[in-house]
Amino acid sequence: MKSPEEREQELQRLERELRQKETELRLKELDAEVNQKDIQFYQTKKVKEEVKGQLWKGKAVLGLKLFGLGVVALIAVRVASVFANIFIIGALAFAGYKLFLEKKK
């Protein structure tokens, strides 16, 4: 029978050998992957003039939509401002009426 120290040393030696084999195997896999001959090359394609025109049209439509949204927002702010002014003037007129023109009972 082996002593506990000898058994532990044997286990450590086996772990080192296993790690070394795993490392060698992984290095072989990486080397095979790097040296692979079946590298895929993709052929570049020139963009056709029709497609360029379509891209320009799409951008123009998007720009017009954004411009229209800005105009609608500006109009909405103006209308809200007019309503706020009418409300403020009405509130001041009502307060003035209550303070100065209404007869006290």
XYZ file of C-alpha atoms in Angstrom:
105
model
C 0.000 0.000 0.000
C 1.118 3.512 -0.758
C 1.383 6.194 1.815
C -0.924 9.253 1.510
C 1.983 11.449 0.425
C 2.960 9.071 -2.393
C -0.669 8.809 -3.483
C -1.021 12.617 -3.569
C 2.208 12.984 -5.556
C 0.973 10.378 -8.009
C -2.326 12.248 -8.420
C -0.511 15.544 -8.987
C 1.729 13.912 -11.608
C -1.310 12.472 -13.393
C -3.045 15.887 -13.325
C 0.032 17.554 -14.837
C 0.228 14.937 -17.590
C -3.491 15.314 -18.326
C -3.226 19.125 -18.507
C -0.200 18.823 -20.790
C -2.032 16.412 -23.120
C -5.089 18.716 -23.199
C -2.884 21.681 -24.030
C -1.112 19.780 -26.809
C -4.431 18.618 -28.240
C -5.856 22.146 -28.195
C -2.707 23.496 -29.866
C -3.018 20.848 -32.595
C -6.668 21.800 -33.142
C -5.792 25.499 -33.376
C -2.912 24.778 -35.744
C -5.180 22.712 -37.980
C -7.776 25.485 -37.932
C -5.212 28.159 -38.832
C -3.633 26.124 -41.595
C -6.960 25.143 -43.100
C -6.962 25.356 -46.895
C -10.728 25.883 -47.262
C -10.728 29.604 -46.600
C -13.850 31.239 -47.968
C -13.454 34.389 -50.003
C -16.479 36.485 -50.795
C -16.736 38.182 -54.130
C -17.443 41.886 -53.849
C -20.265 43.289 -55.910
C -20.591 46.732 -57.386
C -23.716 48.647 -56.410
C -25.920 49.240 -59.420
C -27.093 52.707 -60.355
C -30.739 51.717 -59.844
C -30.061 50.729 -56.266
C -28.224 54.008 -55.639
C -31.265 55.914 -56.897
C -33.528 53.933 -54.615
C -31.308 54.691 -51.637
C -31.444 58.402 -52.461
C -35.240 58.284 -52.741
C -35.556 56.511 -49.416
C -33.417 59.100 -47.694
C -35.404 61.920 -49.295
C -38.695 60.423 -48.106
C -37.303 59.999 -44.608
C -36.096 63.610 -44.584
C -39.494 64.878 -45.741
C -41.232 62.864 -43.026
C -38.942 64.381 -40.406
C -39.552 67.878 -41.794
C -43.325 67.301 -41.745
C -43.156 66.098 -38.153
C -41.258 69.256 -37.210
C -43.858 71.467 -38.903
C -46.719 69.651 -37.126
C -44.939 70.025 -33.776
C -44.399 73.755 -34.415
C -48.079 74.253 -35.292
C -49.151 72.304 -32.194
C -46.987 74.538 -29.987
C -48.439 77.686 -31.574
C -52.036 76.489 -31.081
C -51.332 75.522 -27.476
C -49.797 78.953 -26.908
C -52.928 80.697 -28.259
C -55.187 78.578 -26.009
C -52.955 79.306 -23.000
C -53.133 83.057 -23.723
C -56.937 82.918 -24.029
C -57.155 81.007 -20.734
C -54.859 83.463 -18.919
C -56.742 86.506 -20.228
C -60.076 84.897 -19.273
C -58.813 84.072 -15.786
C -57.556 87.647 -15.287
C -60.843 89.093 -16.579
C -62.837 86.840 -14.262
C -60.646 87.777 -11.278
C -60.992 91.492 -12.151
C -64.760 91.151 -12.444
C -65.005 89.382 -9.095
C -62.781 91.965 -7.378
C -63.985 95.216 -8.878
C -67.284 94.935 -10.730
C -69.384 92.459 -8.823
C -71.717 94.015 -6.268
C -71.150 92.948 -2.710
C -74.151 91.586 -0.859
